[in-house]
XYZ file of C-alpha atoms in Angstrom:
585
model
C -0.007 -0.003 0.007
C 2.803 2.405 0.854
C 4.712 1.603 -2.304
C 1.601 2.249 -4.450
C 1.044 5.561 -2.718
C 4.601 6.685 -3.336
C 4.411 5.596 -7.006
C 1.163 7.483 -7.473
C 2.645 10.595 -5.851
C 5.696 10.446 -8.123
C 3.575 9.949 -11.246
C 1.414 12.942 -10.413
C 4.197 15.328 -9.376
C 7.724 14.351 -10.462
C 6.888 12.958 -13.923
C 4.890 16.014 -15.094
C 7.614 18.303 -13.781
C 10.273 16.354 -15.686
C 8.203 16.432 -18.880
C 7.731 20.201 -18.616
C 11.438 20.692 -17.898
C 12.896 18.524 -20.715
C 10.092 18.816 -23.226
C 10.502 16.784 -26.439
C 14.103 16.022 -25.577
C 12.910 13.323 -23.190
C 12.002 11.209 -26.260
C 15.613 11.131 -27.523
C 16.757 9.426 -29.748
C 14.139 10.546 -32.242
C 15.199 8.023 -34.907
C 13.150 5.346 -33.193
C 10.062 7.517 -33.375
C 10.616 8.152 -37.145
C 11.010 4.385 -37.679
C 7.793 3.810 -35.788
C 5.890 6.397 -37.888
C 7.143 4.756 -41.077
C 5.835 1.462 -39.840
C 2.469 2.986 -39.022
C 2.092 4.382 -42.541
C 2.359 0.931 -44.052
C -0.022 -0.643 -41.486
C 1.370 -2.219 -38.352
C 0.546 -5.468 -36.603
C -2.138 -3.950 -34.352
C -3.980 -2.431 -37.282
C -4.121 -5.845 -38.902
C -5.225 -7.357 -35.594
C -8.080 -4.832 -35.371
C -9.123 -5.721 -38.953
C -9.024 -9.400 -38.089
C -11.333 -8.930 -35.062
C -13.680 -6.826 -37.219
C -14.082 -9.694 -39.658
C -13.889 -12.685 -37.296
C -15.212 -11.506 -33.916
C -17.509 -14.510 -33.582
C -14.666 -16.881 -34.368
C -12.485 -15.283 -31.670
C -15.228 -15.627 -29.054
C -15.871 -19.268 -29.981
C -12.185 -20.155 -29.829
C -11.805 -18.393 -26.462
C -14.787 -20.304 -24.969
C -13.599 -23.604 -26.513
C -10.201 -23.162 -24.782
C -11.688 -21.976 -21.521
C -13.906 -24.985 -20.903
C -11.109 -27.626 -20.641
C -8.901 -25.048 -18.917
C -11.507 -24.369 -16.263
C -12.114 -28.084 -15.847
C -8.405 -28.655 -15.292
C -8.199 -25.859 -12.706
C -11.275 -26.982 -10.715
C -10.172 -30.622 -10.686
C -6.587 -29.899 -9.656
C -5.329 -30.158 -6.097
C -3.059 -27.698 -4.357
C -0.118 -28.775 -2.243
C 0.811 -27.711 1.261
C 4.039 -29.757 1.338
C 6.557 -27.291 2.784
C 9.330 -29.908 2.834
C 8.992 -30.298 -0.936
C 9.641 -26.559 -1.348
C 13.135 -26.979 0.077
C 15.734 -27.746 -2.611
C 17.141 -31.251 -2.303
C 20.679 -29.933 -2.432
C 20.378 -28.127 0.935
C 21.627 -29.775 4.154
C 18.310 -29.403 5.987
C 16.491 -31.335 3.281
C 19.093 -34.050 3.243
C 18.913 -34.414 7.038
C 15.172 -34.663 6.962
C 15.318 -37.377 4.313
C 17.716 -39.391 6.438
C 15.559 -39.084 9.515
C 12.426 -40.049 7.589
C 14.098 -43.110 6.177
C 15.505 -44.193 9.558
C 12.623 -43.381 11.900
C 9.632 -42.747 9.618
C 8.234 -39.429 8.495
C 5.345 -39.742 10.904
C 7.759 -40.028 13.837
C 9.712 -36.932 12.837
C 6.549 -34.749 12.613
C 3.842 -36.526 14.670
C 0.217 -35.455 15.322
C -0.733 -34.616 18.880
C -4.045 -34.886 20.698
C -4.120 -32.871 23.911
C -6.616 -34.001 26.581
C -7.320 -31.474 29.384
C -9.269 -33.338 32.136
C -10.921 -31.828 35.186
C -9.198 -34.339 37.562
C -5.665 -35.221 38.473
C -4.082 -38.008 36.443
C -0.728 -38.395 38.199
C 0.504 -36.742 41.374
C 3.745 -37.590 43.107
C 3.764 -41.375 43.660
C 0.050 -41.766 42.989
C -1.922 -42.320 39.770
C -5.619 -42.063 39.004
C -6.339 -45.511 37.545
C -9.960 -44.642 36.633
C -8.965 -41.529 34.699
C -6.048 -43.337 33.049
C -8.482 -45.942 31.759
C -10.293 -43.193 29.840
C -6.973 -41.916 28.516
C -5.966 -45.462 27.526
C -9.239 -45.854 25.668
C -8.555 -42.674 23.768
C -5.037 -43.912 22.838
C -6.286 -47.287 21.613
C -9.098 -45.659 19.684
C -6.564 -43.335 17.962
C -4.408 -46.310 17.077
C -7.416 -47.896 15.349
C -7.845 -44.911 12.989
C -6.733 -45.805 9.435
C -3.439 -44.086 8.601
C -2.047 -44.180 12.156
C 0.936 -46.517 12.489
C 1.937 -45.936 16.170
C 0.577 -44.229 19.262
C 2.512 -42.940 22.303
C 0.973 -41.635 25.530
C 0.579 -42.068 29.273
C -0.413 -45.693 28.971
C 1.761 -46.281 25.812
C 5.019 -44.488 26.685
C 7.141 -46.652 24.407
C 4.400 -47.440 21.911
C 3.277 -50.523 23.799
C 0.792 -50.673 26.660
C 1.929 -50.756 30.270
C 0.132 -52.528 33.229
C -1.063 -49.327 34.930
C -4.178 -51.103 36.332
C -1.933 -53.184 38.603
C -0.020 -50.145 39.811
C -0.819 -50.900 43.469
C 0.704 -54.336 43.236
C 4.108 -53.037 42.167
C 6.950 -52.251 44.524
C 7.968 -48.599 45.011
C 10.830 -48.770 42.559
C 8.565 -50.153 39.825
C 5.898 -47.568 40.591
C 8.476 -44.764 40.344
C 9.774 -46.126 37.057
C 6.227 -46.240 35.627
C 5.504 -42.652 36.722
C 8.823 -41.493 35.176
C 7.903 -43.152 31.884
C 4.588 -41.178 31.906
C 6.236 -37.809 32.558
C 6.964 -36.879 28.836
C 3.234 -37.128 28.055
C 1.936 -35.463 31.260
C 1.162 -31.760 31.613
C 2.747 -29.649 34.378
C -0.566 -29.421 36.212
C -1.024 -33.176 36.337
C -4.395 -32.881 34.668
C -3.402 -32.821 31.001
C -2.277 -35.710 28.801
C -0.818 -35.887 25.284
C -1.539 -38.618 22.794
C 1.224 -38.764 20.237
C 0.157 -40.355 16.878
C 2.722 -41.359 14.268
C 1.160 -41.364 10.773
C 2.023 -43.883 8.116
C 2.215 -41.307 5.295
C 4.164 -38.127 4.696
C 2.989 -35.466 7.167
C 2.181 -32.864 4.459
C 0.522 -35.204 1.975
C -3.164 -35.382 1.175
C -3.319 -38.819 2.803
C -2.014 -37.406 6.100
C -4.473 -34.539 5.908
C -7.275 -37.078 5.504
C -5.954 -39.032 8.467
C -6.042 -35.954 10.683
C -9.646 -35.348 9.620
C -10.494 -38.931 10.760
C -8.662 -38.393 14.067
C -10.767 -35.308 14.729
C -13.914 -37.279 13.928
C -12.706 -39.916 16.389
C -12.254 -37.253 19.076
C -15.841 -36.207 18.646
C -17.045 -39.761 19.113
C -14.811 -40.232 22.147
C -16.339 -37.245 23.879
C -19.819 -38.768 23.436
C -18.772 -42.337 24.521
C -16.581 -41.693 27.622
C -18.036 -39.391 30.365
C -14.620 -38.219 31.579
C -13.567 -37.303 28.036
C -16.913 -35.645 27.478
C -16.178 -33.212 30.337
C -12.601 -32.700 29.070
C -11.265 -30.357 26.434
C -9.470 -32.119 23.535
C -7.348 -30.500 20.790
C -5.705 -32.051 17.767
C -2.460 -30.366 16.736
C 0.889 -30.888 15.081
C 2.388 -30.154 11.681
C -0.260 -32.070 9.709
C -3.103 -30.572 11.737
C -1.669 -27.109 11.054
C -1.603 -27.835 7.321
C -5.197 -29.077 7.547
C -6.379 -25.901 9.230
C -4.379 -23.860 6.730
C -6.086 -25.694 3.863
C -9.558 -25.050 5.224
C -8.783 -21.443 6.062
C -7.198 -20.848 2.627
C -10.269 -22.182 0.822
C -12.632 -19.992 2.815
C -10.408 -16.918 2.600
C -9.913 -17.405 -1.182
C -13.617 -17.448 -1.729
C -14.158 -14.326 0.424
C -11.151 -12.599 -1.119
C -12.365 -13.358 -4.651
C -15.833 -12.025 -3.927
C -14.547 -8.854 -2.279
C -11.995 -8.115 -5.032
C -14.444 -8.618 -7.872
C -17.219 -6.650 -6.280
C -14.806 -3.844 -5.454
C -13.442 -3.782 -9.031
C -16.974 -3.692 -10.425
C -17.993 -0.719 -8.218
C -14.813 1.229 -8.984
C -15.055 0.644 -12.739
C -18.760 1.441 -12.736
C -18.062 4.857 -11.277
C -14.887 5.468 -13.301
C -16.000 4.254 -16.758
C -19.716 4.980 -16.495
C -20.691 1.585 -17.828
C -22.496 -1.460 -16.363
C -21.365 -4.009 -18.929
C -17.690 -3.082 -19.202
C -16.760 -4.022 -15.594
C -18.502 -7.352 -16.025
C -16.678 -7.969 -19.293
C -13.345 -7.016 -17.679
C -13.874 -9.461 -14.799
C -14.854 -12.181 -17.317
C -11.790 -11.724 -19.461
C -9.408 -11.609 -16.448
C -10.838 -14.885 -15.129
C -10.384 -16.433 -18.549
C -6.715 -15.413 -18.653
C -6.166 -16.775 -15.153
C -7.817 -20.106 -16.015
C -5.622 -20.486 -19.096
C -2.423 -19.699 -17.180
C -3.245 -22.010 -14.257
C -4.211 -24.845 -16.604
C -0.875 -24.437 -18.432
C 1.038 -24.380 -15.118
C -0.771 -27.411 -13.809
C -0.085 -29.375 -16.974
C 3.595 -28.369 -17.055
C 4.405 -29.245 -13.421
C 2.350 -32.430 -13.387
C 3.869 -33.652 -16.636
C 7.490 -32.828 -16.118
C 7.851 -32.667 -12.274
C 4.947 -34.713 -10.951
C 3.957 -32.064 -8.402
C 0.785 -30.097 -7.643
C 0.479 -26.331 -7.478
C 1.416 -24.659 -4.207
C -1.581 -23.539 -2.234
C -0.842 -19.789 -2.349
C -0.617 -19.679 -6.180
C -4.351 -19.120 -6.951
C -4.616 -16.274 -4.406
C -1.501 -14.438 -5.660
C -2.432 -14.994 -9.309
C -5.924 -13.530 -8.739
C -4.751 -10.479 -6.855
C -1.876 -9.708 -9.220
C -3.833 -10.234 -12.400
C -6.853 -8.228 -11.348
C -4.512 -5.248 -10.905
C -2.521 -5.784 -14.121
C -5.547 -6.704 -16.252
C -7.322 -3.672 -14.921
C -4.504 -1.406 -16.057
C -4.261 -2.948 -19.526
C -8.006 -2.827 -20.041
C -8.301 0.804 -18.920
C -5.554 1.755 -21.435
C -7.713 0.333 -24.189
C -11.231 1.128 -23.072
C -10.627 4.753 -22.108
C -9.152 5.434 -25.536
C -12.202 3.789 -27.195
C -14.498 5.805 -25.006
C -12.743 9.062 -25.986
C -13.225 8.350 -29.634
C -16.846 7.304 -29.245
C -17.572 10.414 -27.186
C -15.973 12.438 -29.972
C -18.481 11.133 -32.503
C -16.782 8.073 -33.954
C -18.624 4.823 -34.553
C -17.859 1.894 -32.229
C -15.960 -0.071 -34.905
C -13.912 2.916 -35.927
C -13.055 3.756 -32.329
C -12.051 0.148 -31.607
C -9.850 -0.048 -34.675
C -8.041 3.201 -33.847
C -7.691 2.447 -30.157
C -6.211 -1.027 -30.723
C -3.753 0.434 -33.264
C -2.726 3.286 -30.924
C -2.563 1.449 -27.584
C -1.693 -2.106 -28.639
C 2.030 -1.420 -28.630
C 1.924 0.183 -25.160
C -0.029 -2.726 -23.712
C 2.283 -5.300 -25.271
C 5.478 -3.518 -24.097
C 4.241 -3.118 -20.561
C 3.144 -6.777 -20.566
C 6.593 -7.944 -21.747
C 8.318 -5.884 -19.042
C 6.072 -7.187 -16.319
C 6.255 -10.793 -17.570
C 10.040 -10.601 -17.726
C 10.236 -9.255 -14.151
C 8.065 -12.037 -12.711
C 9.597 -14.644 -15.041
C 12.945 -14.281 -13.354
C 11.509 -16.180 -10.399
C 11.727 -19.305 -12.505
C 15.529 -19.179 -12.101
C 15.155 -19.928 -8.375
C 15.715 -23.410 -6.938
C 12.562 -23.206 -4.845
C 9.605 -24.903 -6.599
C 7.087 -22.382 -5.196
C 8.892 -19.481 -6.829
C 9.221 -21.449 -10.051
C 5.481 -22.038 -10.156
C 4.705 -18.394 -9.366
C 7.137 -17.222 -12.044
C 5.726 -19.520 -14.721
C 2.093 -18.809 -13.877
C 2.467 -15.032 -13.790
C 4.675 -15.024 -16.875
C 2.056 -16.991 -18.804
C -0.979 -15.064 -17.630
C 0.584 -11.644 -18.305
C 1.735 -12.611 -21.820
C -1.702 -14.081 -22.665
C -3.536 -11.081 -21.266
C -1.327 -8.465 -22.917
C -0.977 -10.116 -26.331
C -4.175 -12.049 -26.891
C -6.903 -11.015 -24.474
C -6.594 -7.246 -24.809
C -5.745 -7.258 -28.510
C -8.187 -9.859 -29.851
C -10.751 -11.013 -27.227
C -11.737 -7.675 -25.720
C -12.246 -5.886 -29.125
C -14.285 -8.873 -30.337
C -16.594 -8.751 -27.371
C -16.990 -4.966 -27.665
C -17.823 -5.238 -31.336
C -20.626 -7.679 -30.636
C -22.063 -5.699 -27.704
C -22.245 -2.332 -29.531
C -24.239 0.151 -27.433
C -24.202 -2.100 -24.338
C -20.536 -1.191 -23.862
C -21.540 2.280 -22.702
C -24.945 1.671 -21.182
C -25.460 2.975 -17.661
C -27.988 5.033 -15.727
C -28.087 8.633 -16.917
C -26.318 9.998 -13.825
C -23.365 7.584 -14.347
C -23.063 7.531 -18.116
C -19.905 9.072 -19.553
C -20.611 8.611 -23.285
C -23.506 10.763 -24.578
C -26.377 9.152 -26.413
C -25.794 9.407 -30.148
C -28.581 10.456 -32.541
C -28.713 7.045 -34.150
C -29.275 5.461 -30.757
C -32.327 7.636 -30.220
C -33.965 5.983 -33.221
C -33.553 2.542 -31.655
C -36.662 1.486 -29.806
C -36.110 1.101 -26.040
C -35.712 -2.302 -24.477
C -39.197 -3.531 -23.610
C -40.193 -3.653 -19.958
C -40.789 -7.399 -19.832
C -37.305 -8.137 -21.130
C -35.825 -5.843 -18.504
C -37.848 -7.623 -15.815
C -36.787 -11.042 -17.115
C -33.122 -10.135 -17.100
C -33.511 -8.566 -13.613
C -35.202 -11.712 -12.211
C -32.507 -13.913 -13.729
C -29.776 -11.675 -12.315
C -31.271 -11.864 -8.809
C -31.571 -15.657 -9.186
C -27.907 -15.904 -9.964
C -27.073 -13.637 -7.003
C -29.223 -15.885 -4.776
C -27.485 -18.968 -6.094
C -24.108 -17.360 -5.350
C -25.157 -16.598 -1.788
C -26.383 -20.147 -1.321
C -23.039 -21.484 -2.708
C -21.204 -19.252 -0.296
C -23.129 -20.425 2.707
C -22.612 -24.029 1.683
C -18.939 -23.531 0.852
C -17.899 -21.582 3.895
C -20.011 -23.659 6.347
C -21.639 -20.558 7.693
C -23.015 -21.000 11.235
C -26.316 -19.281 10.396
C -26.846 -21.591 7.469
C -26.199 -24.638 9.645
C -28.588 -23.418 12.367
C -31.585 -22.407 10.269
C -31.389 -24.574 7.077
C -32.978 -28.000 7.203
C -31.088 -31.208 6.421
C -32.909 -31.649 3.132
C -32.092 -28.165 1.991
C -28.497 -28.694 2.916
C -28.375 -31.845 0.859
C -29.785 -30.056 -2.176
C -27.259 -27.258 -1.874
C -24.392 -29.687 -1.505
C -25.068 -30.851 -5.062
C -24.634 -27.350 -6.449
C -21.107 -26.956 -7.755
C -19.072 -24.404 -9.655
C -20.185 -25.789 -13.039
C -23.834 -25.014 -12.184
C -22.980 -21.414 -11.401
C -20.816 -21.136 -14.533
C -23.611 -22.561 -16.687
C -26.203 -20.164 -15.303
C -23.840 -17.216 -15.707
C -23.188 -18.154 -19.357
C -26.884 -18.643 -19.957
C -27.628 -15.212 -18.517
C -24.923 -13.623 -20.619
C -26.157 -15.229 -23.849
C -29.794 -14.488 -23.102
C -29.068 -10.840 -22.446
C -26.947 -10.652 -25.629
C -29.549 -12.152 -27.934
C -32.360 -10.088 -26.443
C -30.598 -6.758 -26.442
C -28.375 -6.821 -29.525
C -29.263 -4.966 -32.680
C -27.686 -3.973 -35.987
C -28.834 -0.805 -37.681
C -30.229 -1.023 -41.235
C -29.679 1.765 -43.788
C -33.120 3.159 -42.857
C -32.148 3.421 -39.178
C -34.250 0.498 -38.009
C -32.542 -2.250 -35.891
C -32.218 -5.798 -37.110
C -33.614 -7.874 -34.252
C -32.806 -11.472 -33.634
C -35.378 -14.219 -33.810
C -35.576 -14.398 -30.060
C -35.944 -10.612 -29.870
C -38.768 -10.643 -32.454
C -40.492 -13.392 -30.510
C -40.244 -11.376 -27.308
C -41.517 -8.281 -29.086
C -44.664 -10.114 -30.274
C -45.441 -11.116 -26.698
C -45.896 -7.716 -25.271
C -45.853 -4.935 -27.920
C -49.083 -3.394 -29.266
C -49.335 -1.101 -32.263
C -51.281 1.481 -30.280
C -48.467 1.852 -27.790
C -45.664 2.329 -30.373
C -44.654 5.916 -30.873
C -44.172 6.962 -34.498
C -40.921 8.613 -35.497
C -42.454 10.781 -38.251
C -46.120 11.814 -38.776
C -48.164 10.315 -41.622
C -48.262 12.670 -44.672
C -51.775 12.964 -46.200
C -50.467 13.710 -49.749
C -48.225 10.659 -49.880
C -49.607 7.304 -50.997
C -49.231 4.053 -49.177
C -46.281 3.044 -51.294
C -44.363 6.194 -50.423
C -44.774 5.777 -46.641
C -41.711 3.537 -46.621
C -39.508 6.541 -47.337
C -36.746 6.974 -44.751
C -37.411 9.511 -42.011
C -35.003 12.084 -43.575
C -36.763 11.962 -46.943
C -40.184 12.243 -45.227
C -39.031 15.403 -43.498
C -37.968 16.854 -46.867
C -41.364 16.170 -48.415
C -43.178 17.597 -45.470
C -41.162 20.817 -45.615
C -42.426 21.741 -49.115
C -44.687 24.802 -49.246
C -48.384 23.982 -49.762
C -49.697 24.367 -53.273
C -51.873 27.472 -53.959
C -54.978 26.551 -55.831
C -53.366 23.555 -57.595
C -53.467 19.964 -56.607
C -50.144 18.197 -56.348
C -49.914 15.074 -58.564
C -49.558 11.822 -56.744
C -46.586 9.526 -57.063
C -48.762 6.955 -58.844
C -49.960 9.506 -61.464
C -46.374 10.524 -62.231
C -45.304 6.956 -62.705
C -48.265 6.339 -65.026
C -47.272 9.301 -67.207
C -43.717 7.957 -67.515
C -45.072 4.627 -68.635
C -47.154 6.337 -71.354
């Protein structure tokens, strides 16, 4: 935050001062500028790219969607890794020592899982032990040993991994009693009321199998509290390296969902106010998510194929946050230039062609610089930095060279006037005269789109409650409703979002004919027939009494010319039909 504030202050104060001081000399050497102008005269790459999107915008959209479906499937089906040991290069001494210890003693012994039992009674005190309480602790240790994935258990009644005869403590001589108490000391709390159950797992402590084992141990703890009265009145915690990774996994998933929602909603509000458009922020979020899905799918494929490893858990979070900022910058470079041209009177297609040609080079150069900076992390020996470097390198290159140059112009060409639609108090682009001739969107279509939008918002809220295991949802939702919501996955939300987008597009699109009338789609015509009535349609030009039925199809401009003629004085104007009959004679 501090770095961004300093950079903004420098850009608003120091840079303008330097430009005013040095003037045109800051662009030295000028030969590069002359070479660039010569290239622009003959038509550069970005001009040809704009022409390509003008001719093949549908093809670009279809290809982007065709690539996004398998990419999104790869991302959603992939698993992230929390293995911190795997992030240490194998050439370092600490990694080599860990490997030796794991081979000699077992990985589960080096990093065990602990279950802490805080009882309300004394377990051991001096030369005395509470046999009744130790029976409950022994039951917990044996129950933990029976959990699949646990290879060994150590505790008060299993100090060496094997059970000791604590029930016959009173029959032992003082020396044997003291030896038994000393063997219990490593697993006894300082207050004499707490015990530790040490579980050695049969799998690597940071693997998915170990995480699943910890989940089963925690389920076992819940059943123990309901089966044994003493344990039910005790406080039990499951900890250790694997338990910490498990909690980190659950917290990361919940935080990632909340972070994604907050970032996207914040971006939408800021762009809505800055650009004065409702559709453009949605389109920006859509294209950024597409770029992220492509890059993550490529990274998953590369590291699974050549290294056999999963993505590190922090990669999706960092990729989302970084690319929302970078993609926002690149998109604003392009969209603000298009908006300036449209506000100046240019057509949408002309504005897009000029903006892509003028800003394409800037976007590409900034993307190359950013990609090169992040790509240097691939030179590190740490796999986490290698994954981050490759993912950010890929997503920045894709976003700066393909998404902003081809995909965004193609979407904007198809959307036409929707690119700049917003309530009157937010709109930045004035309504053009040709847009005033387009009939307004019927009320029933607006209501339908509004109902569908609220349905998607409701589904998103339900998915959030089900995903984050919200306490209010668990208290007030019935078991049947919970079962239904558990079947709703990301694909359902993506399908409904795509359906809403396509429905809105087909209902609201329109291409102007030479006479100024829009060319409606079949679905739009069908919707029009449902609710429009001739009596409620306002006429653009009044009916002229002196013009026959065949002449009423004259464009509005020609009708205005005929109506402006001075009325005849004493003579009747010949009709169009009469004139044509004379010509035939």
